[in-house]
mmCIF file with all atom_site columns, C-alpha atoms in Angstrom:
data_model
loop_
_atom_site.group_PDB
_atom_site.id
_atom_site.type_symbol
_atom_site.label_atom_id
_atom_site.label_alt_id
_atom_site.label_comp_id
_atom_site.label_asym_id
_atom_site.label_entity_id
_atom_site.label_seq_id
_atom_site.pdbx_PDB_ins_code
_atom_site.Cartn_x
_atom_site.Cartn_y
_atom_site.Cartn_z
_atom_site.occupancy
_atom_site.B_iso_or_equiv
_atom_site.pdbx_formal_charge
_atom_site.auth_seq_id
_atom_site.auth_comp_id
_atom_site.auth_asym_id
_atom_site.auth_atom_id
_atom_site.pdbx_PDB_model_num
ATOM 1   C CA . MET R 1 1   ? 0.071   0.003  0.125   1.00 62.00 ? 1   MET R CA 1
ATOM 2   C CA . MET R 1 2   ? 1.422   3.509  -0.799  1.00 80.00 ? 2   MET R CA 1
ATOM 3   C CA . GLN R 1 3   ? 2.358   5.488  2.042   1.00 91.00 ? 3   GLN R CA 1
ATOM 4   C CA . TYR R 1 4   ? 0.837   9.015  0.640   1.00 95.00 ? 4   TYR R CA 1
ATOM 5   C CA . TYR R 1 5   ? -2.098  7.498  -1.339  1.00 94.00 ? 5   TYR R CA 1
ATOM 6   C CA . PRO R 1 6   ? -3.530  4.553  0.398   1.00 95.00 ? 6   PRO R CA 1
ATOM 7   C CA . LEU R 1 7   ? -4.921  2.596  -3.047  1.00 96.00 ? 7   LEU R CA 1
ATOM 8   C CA . ALA R 1 8   ? -7.660  0.013  -2.228  1.00 96.00 ? 8   ALA R CA 1
ATOM 9   C CA . PRO R 1 9   ? -11.327 -0.457 -3.673  1.00 97.00 ? 9   PRO R CA 1
ATOM 10  C CA . GLY R 1 10  ? -13.597 1.369  -2.350  1.00 97.00 ? 10  GLY R CA 1
ATOM 11  C CA . ASN R 1 11  ? -11.842 4.525  -1.733  1.00 98.00 ? 11  ASN R CA 1
ATOM 12  C CA . GLN R 1 12  ? -12.719 7.652  -2.263  1.00 98.00 ? 12  GLN R CA 1
ATOM 13  C CA . TRP R 1 13  ? -11.602 11.709 -2.281  1.00 98.00 ? 13  TRP R CA 1
ATOM 14  C CA . THR R 1 14  ? -13.998 14.351 -2.656  1.00 98.00 ? 14  THR R CA 1
ATOM 15  C CA . TYR R 1 15  ? -12.781 17.726 -4.405  1.00 98.00 ? 15  TYR R CA 1
ATOM 16  C CA . ARG R 1 16  ? -13.942 21.443 -4.753  1.00 97.00 ? 16  ARG R CA 1
ATOM 17  C CA . GLN R 1 17  ? -12.510 23.058 -7.714  1.00 96.00 ? 17  GLN R CA 1
ATOM 18  C CA . LYS R 1 18  ? -11.560 26.869 -7.683  1.00 95.00 ? 18  LYS R CA 1
ATOM 19  C CA . ASP R 1 19  ? -15.155 27.441 -8.815  1.00 95.00 ? 19  ASP R CA 1
ATOM 20  C CA . GLY R 1 20  ? -17.072 25.508 -6.264  1.00 95.00 ? 20  GLY R CA 1
ATOM 21  C CA . SER R 1 21  ? -17.527 22.412 -8.562  1.00 97.00 ? 21  SER R CA 1
ATOM 22  C CA . THR R 1 22  ? -16.794 19.115 -7.170  1.00 97.00 ? 22  THR R CA 1
ATOM 23  C CA . TYR R 1 23  ? -15.671 15.867 -8.109  1.00 97.00 ? 23  TYR R CA 1
ATOM 24  C CA . THR R 1 24  ? -14.902 12.689 -6.680  1.00 97.00 ? 24  THR R CA 1
ATOM 25  C CA . ASN R 1 25  ? -12.136 9.916  -7.431  1.00 97.00 ? 25  ASN R CA 1
ATOM 26  C CA . ALA R 1 26  ? -12.306 6.541  -6.422  1.00 97.00 ? 26  ALA R CA 1
ATOM 27  C CA . VAL R 1 27  ? -10.406 3.035  -6.532  1.00 97.00 ? 27  VAL R CA 1
ATOM 28  C CA . SER R 1 28  ? -13.071 0.447  -8.133  1.00 97.00 ? 28  SER R CA 1
ATOM 29  C CA . THR R 1 29  ? -11.277 -2.184 -8.914  1.00 97.00 ? 29  THR R CA 1
ATOM 30  C CA . LYS R 1 30  ? -7.543  -3.982 -8.017  1.00 97.00 ? 30  LYS R CA 1
ATOM 31  C CA . GLU R 1 31  ? -5.857  -7.098 -10.281 1.00 97.00 ? 31  GLU R CA 1
ATOM 32  C CA . GLY R 1 32  ? -2.736  -7.528 -9.216  1.00 96.00 ? 32  GLY R CA 1
ATOM 33  C CA . ALA R 1 33  ? -0.720  -4.695 -8.444  1.00 96.00 ? 33  ALA R CA 1
ATOM 34  C CA . VAL R 1 34  ? -2.973  -2.501 -11.280 1.00 96.00 ? 34  VAL R CA 1
ATOM 35  C CA . PHE R 1 35  ? -5.719  -0.143 -9.513  1.00 97.00 ? 35  PHE R CA 1
ATOM 36  C CA . THR R 1 36  ? -8.766  1.203  -11.569 1.00 96.00 ? 36  THR R CA 1
ATOM 37  C CA . MET R 1 37  ? -10.071 4.862  -10.472 1.00 95.00 ? 37  MET R CA 1
ATOM 38  C CA . LYS R 1 38  ? -12.775 6.258  -11.543 1.00 96.00 ? 38  LYS R CA 1
ATOM 39  C CA . ASN R 1 39  ? -13.016 10.385 -11.597 1.00 95.00 ? 39  ASN R CA 1
ATOM 40  C CA . SER R 1 40  ? -17.077 11.879 -11.470 1.00 96.00 ? 40  SER R CA 1
ATOM 41  C CA . LEU R 1 41  ? -16.389 14.225 -14.377 1.00 93.00 ? 41  LEU R CA 1
ATOM 42  C CA . GLN R 1 42  ? -14.087 11.507 -16.684 1.00 91.00 ? 42  GLN R CA 1
ATOM 43  C CA . ALA R 1 43  ? -15.890 8.860  -19.366 1.00 90.00 ? 43  ALA R CA 1
ATOM 44  C CA . GLU R 1 44  ? -13.168 6.430  -19.309 1.00 90.00 ? 44  GLU R CA 1
ATOM 45  C CA . PRO R 1 45  ? -11.472 5.236  -16.086 1.00 93.00 ? 45  PRO R CA 1
ATOM 46  C CA . THR R 1 46  ? -7.782  5.746  -15.143 1.00 92.00 ? 46  THR R CA 1
ATOM 47  C CA . ARG R 1 47  ? -5.362  2.885  -13.522 1.00 94.00 ? 47  ARG R CA 1
ATOM 48  C CA . VAL R 1 48  ? -2.664  3.386  -11.830 1.00 95.00 ? 48  VAL R CA 1
ATOM 49  C CA . LYS R 1 49  ? 0.329   0.526  -11.222 1.00 96.00 ? 49  LYS R CA 1
ATOM 50  C CA . VAL R 1 50  ? 2.132   0.196  -7.515  1.00 96.00 ? 50  VAL R CA 1
ATOM 51  C CA . GLU R 1 51  ? 5.310   -1.551 -7.816  1.00 95.00 ? 51  GLU R CA 1
ATOM 52  C CA . GLY R 1 52  ? 8.836   -1.423 -5.556  1.00 94.00 ? 52  GLY R CA 1
ATOM 53  C CA . GLY R 1 53  ? 6.815   1.606  -3.478  1.00 94.00 ? 53  GLY R CA 1
ATOM 54  C CA . VAL R 1 54  ? 6.267   3.752  -6.543  1.00 96.00 ? 54  VAL R CA 1
ATOM 55  C CA . MET R 1 55  ? 3.040   4.385  -8.057  1.00 96.00 ? 55  MET R CA 1
ATOM 56  C CA . TYR R 1 56  ? 2.520   4.527  -12.184 1.00 96.00 ? 56  TYR R CA 1
ATOM 57  C CA . ASN R 1 57  ? 0.016   6.615  -13.430 1.00 93.00 ? 57  ASN R CA 1
ATOM 58  C CA . GLU R 1 58  ? -1.312  5.264  -16.966 1.00 91.00 ? 58  GLU R CA 1
ATOM 59  C CA . LEU R 1 59  ? -1.113  8.578  -19.072 1.00 85.00 ? 59  LEU R CA 1
ATOM 60  C CA . MET R 1 60  ? -2.372  9.844  -22.043 1.00 79.00 ? 60  MET R CA 1
ATOM 61  C CA . SER R 1 61  ? -2.731  6.146  -23.885 1.00 81.00 ? 61  SER R CA 1
ATOM 62  C CA . PRO R 1 62  ? -2.832  2.718  -22.216 1.00 83.00 ? 62  PRO R CA 1
ATOM 63  C CA . GLY R 1 63  ? -0.462  0.863  -21.352 1.00 87.00 ? 63  GLY R CA 1
ATOM 64  C CA . ASN R 1 64  ? 2.122   3.969  -20.813 1.00 91.00 ? 64  ASN R CA 1
ATOM 65  C CA . TYR R 1 65  ? 2.702   3.877  -17.081 1.00 95.00 ? 65  TYR R CA 1
ATOM 66  C CA . GLN R 1 66  ? 4.648   6.748  -15.751 1.00 95.00 ? 66  GLN R CA 1
ATOM 67  C CA . PRO R 1 67  ? 6.353   7.086  -12.515 1.00 96.00 ? 67  PRO R CA 1
ATOM 68  C CA . TRP R 1 68  ? 3.832   9.929  -10.011 1.00 95.00 ? 68  TRP R CA 1
ATOM 69  C CA . LEU R 1 69  ? 4.756   9.248  -6.637  1.00 96.00 ? 69  LEU R CA 1
ATOM 70  C CA . LYS R 1 70  ? 6.941   7.566  -4.340  1.00 95.00 ? 70  LYS R CA 1
ATOM 71  C CA . ASP R 1 71  ? 6.905   6.311  -0.825  1.00 93.00 ? 71  ASP R CA 1
ATOM 72  C CA . ASP R 1 72  ? 10.435  6.886  0.218   1.00 93.00 ? 72  ASP R CA 1
ATOM 73  C CA . LEU R 1 73  ? 10.573  10.757 -0.733  1.00 95.00 ? 73  LEU R CA 1
ATOM 74  C CA . HIS R 1 74  ? 13.526  13.425 0.246   1.00 96.00 ? 74  HIS R CA 1
ATOM 75  C CA . ALA R 1 75  ? 13.213  16.957 -0.296  1.00 97.00 ? 75  ALA R CA 1
ATOM 76  C CA . GLY R 1 76  ? 15.207  17.563 -3.778  1.00 97.00 ? 76  GLY R CA 1
ATOM 77  C CA . ASP R 1 77  ? 14.497  13.941 -5.368  1.00 97.00 ? 77  ASP R CA 1
ATOM 78  C CA . THR R 1 78  ? 13.194  14.257 -9.222  1.00 97.00 ? 78  THR R CA 1
ATOM 79  C CA . TRP R 1 79  ? 12.270  12.168 -11.574 1.00 97.00 ? 79  TRP R CA 1
ATOM 80  C CA . GLU R 1 80  ? 10.163  12.097 -14.989 1.00 96.00 ? 80  GLU R CA 1
ATOM 81  C CA . ALA R 1 81  ? 6.775   11.420 -16.366 1.00 95.00 ? 81  ALA R CA 1
ATOM 82  C CA . ALA R 1 82  ? 6.622   11.185 -20.569 1.00 93.00 ? 82  ALA R CA 1
ATOM 83  C CA . PHE R 1 83  ? 3.442   11.112 -22.610 1.00 93.00 ? 83  PHE R CA 1
ATOM 84  C CA . THR R 1 84  ? 2.470   12.573 -25.763 1.00 90.00 ? 84  THR R CA 1
ATOM 85  C CA . ALA R 1 85  ? -0.422  14.835 -25.783 1.00 84.00 ? 85  ALA R CA 1
ATOM 86  C CA . ASN R 1 86  ? -2.012  16.599 -28.641 1.00 83.00 ? 86  ASN R CA 1
ATOM 87  C CA . GLY R 1 87  ? 0.957   14.800 -30.926 1.00 85.00 ? 87  GLY R CA 1
ATOM 88  C CA . LEU R 1 88  ? 3.703   17.082 -28.999 1.00 86.00 ? 88  LEU R CA 1
ATOM 89  C CA . GLN R 1 89  ? 6.041   14.729 -26.720 1.00 91.00 ? 89  GLN R CA 1
ATOM 90  C CA . SER R 1 90  ? 5.520   16.358 -23.253 1.00 93.00 ? 90  SER R CA 1
ATOM 91  C CA . ILE R 1 91  ? 7.062   15.859 -19.982 1.00 95.00 ? 91  ILE R CA 1
ATOM 92  C CA . MET R 1 92  ? 6.464   15.955 -16.483 1.00 95.00 ? 92  MET R CA 1
ATOM 93  C CA . GLU R 1 93  ? 9.245   16.619 -14.056 1.00 97.00 ? 93  GLU R CA 1
ATOM 94  C CA . PHE R 1 94  ? 8.897   15.730 -10.969 1.00 97.00 ? 94  PHE R CA 1
ATOM 95  C CA . LYS R 1 95  ? 11.167  17.635 -7.883  1.00 98.00 ? 95  LYS R CA 1
ATOM 96  C CA . VAL R 1 96  ? 9.772   16.957 -3.994  1.00 98.00 ? 96  VAL R CA 1
ATOM 97  C CA . LYS R 1 97  ? 9.863   20.490 -2.478  1.00 98.00 ? 97  LYS R CA 1
ATOM 98  C CA . GLU R 1 98  ? 9.012   19.545 1.050   1.00 97.00 ? 98  GLU R CA 1
ATOM 99  C CA . THR R 1 99  ? 8.105   16.561 3.141   1.00 97.00 ? 99  THR R CA 1
ATOM 100 C CA . GLY R 1 100 ? 7.191   16.405 6.989   1.00 96.00 ? 100 GLY R CA 1
ATOM 101 C CA . ILE R 1 101 ? 4.799   19.624 6.747   1.00 97.00 ? 101 ILE R CA 1
ATOM 102 C CA . SER R 1 102 ? 1.565   20.663 8.014   1.00 98.00 ? 102 SER R CA 1
ATOM 103 C CA . ARG R 1 103 ? -0.791  21.801 5.825   1.00 97.00 ? 103 ARG R CA 1
ATOM 104 C CA . GLU R 1 104 ? -4.805  22.966 6.810   1.00 97.00 ? 104 GLU R CA 1
ATOM 105 C CA . VAL R 1 105 ? -7.097  22.542 3.649   1.00 97.00 ? 105 VAL R CA 1
ATOM 106 C CA . HIS R 1 106 ? -10.793 23.956 4.075   1.00 91.00 ? 106 HIS R CA 1
ATOM 107 C CA . GLY R 1 107 ? -10.238 23.935 7.576   1.00 94.00 ? 107 GLY R CA 1
ATOM 108 C CA . THR R 1 108 ? -8.744  20.417 8.296   1.00 96.00 ? 108 THR R CA 1
ATOM 109 C CA . MET R 1 109 ? -4.920  20.382 9.312   1.00 98.00 ? 109 MET R CA 1
ATOM 110 C CA . TYR R 1 110 ? -2.543  17.124 7.771   1.00 98.00 ? 110 TYR R CA 1
ATOM 111 C CA . PRO R 1 111 ? 0.218   16.654 9.221   1.00 97.00 ? 111 PRO R CA 1
ATOM 112 C CA . ASP R 1 112 ? 2.981   14.831 7.703   1.00 96.00 ? 112 ASP R CA 1
ATOM 113 C CA . VAL R 1 113 ? 2.401   16.108 4.122   1.00 98.00 ? 113 VAL R CA 1
ATOM 114 C CA . VAL R 1 114 ? 4.417   15.992 0.969   1.00 97.00 ? 114 VAL R CA 1
ATOM 115 C CA . MET R 1 115 ? 4.691   18.505 -1.774  1.00 98.00 ? 115 MET R CA 1
ATOM 116 C CA . LEU R 1 116 ? 5.396   17.783 -5.257  1.00 97.00 ? 116 LEU R CA 1
ATOM 117 C CA . GLU R 1 117 ? 6.302   20.232 -8.148  1.00 98.00 ? 117 GLU R CA 1
ATOM 118 C CA . ALA R 1 118 ? 5.512   19.312 -11.295 1.00 97.00 ? 118 ALA R CA 1
ATOM 119 C CA . GLU R 1 119 ? 6.885   21.290 -14.480 1.00 97.00 ? 119 GLU R CA 1
ATOM 120 C CA . SER R 1 120 ? 5.479   20.711 -17.951 1.00 95.00 ? 120 SER R CA 1
ATOM 121 C CA . LYS R 1 121 ? 7.809   20.707 -20.603 1.00 96.00 ? 121 LYS R CA 1
ATOM 122 C CA . ILE R 1 122 ? 7.407   20.162 -24.567 1.00 95.00 ? 122 ILE R CA 1
ATOM 123 C CA . ASP R 1 123 ? 10.560  17.861 -26.556 1.00 92.00 ? 123 ASP R CA 1
ATOM 124 C CA . MET R 1 124 ? 11.474  20.027 -29.628 1.00 88.00 ? 124 MET R CA 1
ATOM 125 C CA . ASN R 1 125 ? 13.738  17.799 -31.588 1.00 87.00 ? 125 ASN R CA 1
ATOM 126 C CA . GLY R 1 126 ? 15.100  16.803 -28.793 1.00 86.00 ? 126 GLY R CA 1
ATOM 127 C CA . ASN R 1 127 ? 15.304  20.086 -26.742 1.00 91.00 ? 127 ASN R CA 1
ATOM 128 C CA . ARG R 1 128 ? 13.240  20.394 -23.790 1.00 93.00 ? 128 ARG R CA 1
ATOM 129 C CA . ILE R 1 129 ? 11.135  23.479 -24.025 1.00 93.00 ? 129 ILE R CA 1
ATOM 130 C CA . SER R 1 130 ? 9.514   24.716 -20.571 1.00 93.00 ? 130 SER R CA 1
ATOM 131 C CA . THR R 1 131 ? 5.900   25.536 -21.055 1.00 93.00 ? 131 THR R CA 1
ATOM 132 C CA . ASN R 1 132 ? 6.200   27.469 -17.401 1.00 93.00 ? 132 ASN R CA 1
ATOM 133 C CA . PHE R 1 133 ? 3.320   25.611 -16.157 1.00 95.00 ? 133 PHE R CA 1
ATOM 134 C CA . PHE R 1 134 ? 4.401   24.373 -12.498 1.00 97.00 ? 134 PHE R CA 1
ATOM 135 C CA . THR R 1 135 ? 1.516   22.363 -10.580 1.00 97.00 ? 135 THR R CA 1
ATOM 136 C CA . GLN R 1 136 ? 1.914   21.340 -6.820  1.00 98.00 ? 136 GLN R CA 1
ATOM 137 C CA . TYR R 1 137 ? 0.344   18.375 -5.205  1.00 98.00 ? 137 TYR R CA 1
ATOM 138 C CA . TYR R 1 138 ? 0.140   18.119 -2.001  1.00 98.00 ? 138 TYR R CA 1
ATOM 139 C CA . TYR R 1 139 ? 0.031   14.415 -0.471  1.00 98.00 ? 139 TYR R CA 1
ATOM 140 C CA . ALA R 1 140 ? -0.789  13.099 3.345   1.00 98.00 ? 140 ALA R CA 1
ATOM 141 C CA . LYS R 1 141 ? 0.423   10.243 4.940   1.00 96.00 ? 141 LYS R CA 1
ATOM 142 C CA . GLY R 1 142 ? -2.298  8.067  5.365   1.00 96.00 ? 142 GLY R CA 1
ATOM 143 C CA . VAL R 1 143 ? -4.893  10.165 3.594   1.00 98.00 ? 143 VAL R CA 1
ATOM 144 C CA . GLY R 1 144 ? -3.822  10.671 -0.311  1.00 97.00 ? 144 GLY R CA 1
ATOM 145 C CA . LEU R 1 145 ? -3.753  13.867 -1.911  1.00 98.00 ? 145 LEU R CA 1
ATOM 146 C CA . ILE R 1 146 ? -5.381  16.563 -0.228  1.00 98.00 ? 146 ILE R CA 1
ATOM 147 C CA . LEU R 1 147 ? -4.620  19.775 -2.834  1.00 98.00 ? 147 LEU R CA 1
ATOM 148 C CA . THR R 1 148 ? -3.592  20.386 -6.033  1.00 98.00 ? 148 THR R CA 1
ATOM 149 C CA . THR R 1 149 ? -2.505  24.290 -7.056  1.00 97.00 ? 149 THR R CA 1
ATOM 150 C CA . SER R 1 150 ? -0.851  25.313 -10.261 1.00 96.00 ? 150 SER R CA 1
ATOM 151 C CA . SER R 1 151 ? 0.542   28.265 -11.643 1.00 95.00 ? 151 SER R CA 1
ATOM 152 C CA . LEU R 1 152 ? -2.807  29.710 -13.422 1.00 93.00 ? 152 LEU R CA 1
ATOM 153 C CA . GLY R 1 153 ? -4.536  29.381 -10.044 1.00 94.00 ? 153 GLY R CA 1
ATOM 154 C CA . ASP R 1 154 ? -5.920  26.346 -10.759 1.00 94.00 ? 154 ASP R CA 1
ATOM 155 C CA . GLU R 1 155 ? -7.481  24.688 -6.885  1.00 96.00 ? 155 GLU R CA 1
ATOM 156 C CA . HIS R 1 156 ? -8.400  21.182 -6.340  1.00 97.00 ? 156 HIS R CA 1
ATOM 157 C CA . ALA R 1 157 ? -8.677  20.917 -2.282  1.00 98.00 ? 157 ALA R CA 1
ATOM 158 C CA . LEU R 1 158 ? -10.107 17.646 -0.851  1.00 98.00 ? 158 LEU R CA 1
ATOM 159 C CA . THR R 1 159 ? -13.507 18.066 0.820   1.00 97.00 ? 159 THR R CA 1
ATOM 160 C CA . ALA R 1 160 ? -13.952 14.726 2.384   1.00 96.00 ? 160 ALA R CA 1
ATOM 161 C CA . TYR R 1 161 ? -12.038 10.994 2.002   1.00 97.00 ? 161 TYR R CA 1
ATOM 162 C CA . THR R 1 162 ? -13.290 7.516  2.683   1.00 97.00 ? 162 THR R CA 1
ATOM 163 C CA . ILE R 1 163 ? -10.595 4.948  3.495   1.00 95.00 ? 163 ILE R CA 1
#
């Protein structure tokens, strides 16, 4: 089980976006190391795979599992997730910015939080070009994703969860 994102069928998280709308992300099934997740805003489910303390997200195409979250995190750790979007080779460069912090989200204080920041880049003829778009992910140990923010001012804040 991922310590920062406890995955098991029946677990679910409800988020409120900046505009006040809400959605739920829920784990529906587990087959071996692969979990199927259903987001209430998306028609198709997504899959994540957990192996060796690493969670891999299936990004933009079936079977394209890319590293997303790790159990053993230290400030300064980095990794990449690559995928094709709109015909462009895209890369998210993750960096662990903080570990062991507390974070308040909608009146609830979460201890033992890690904050990852992902910078979105595009590969153009072998050159990585930043899109100047950054996303921050806050994960609380034993709870999961509690907050997502971005350089465009987006916010997805946890309002309820069932583990």
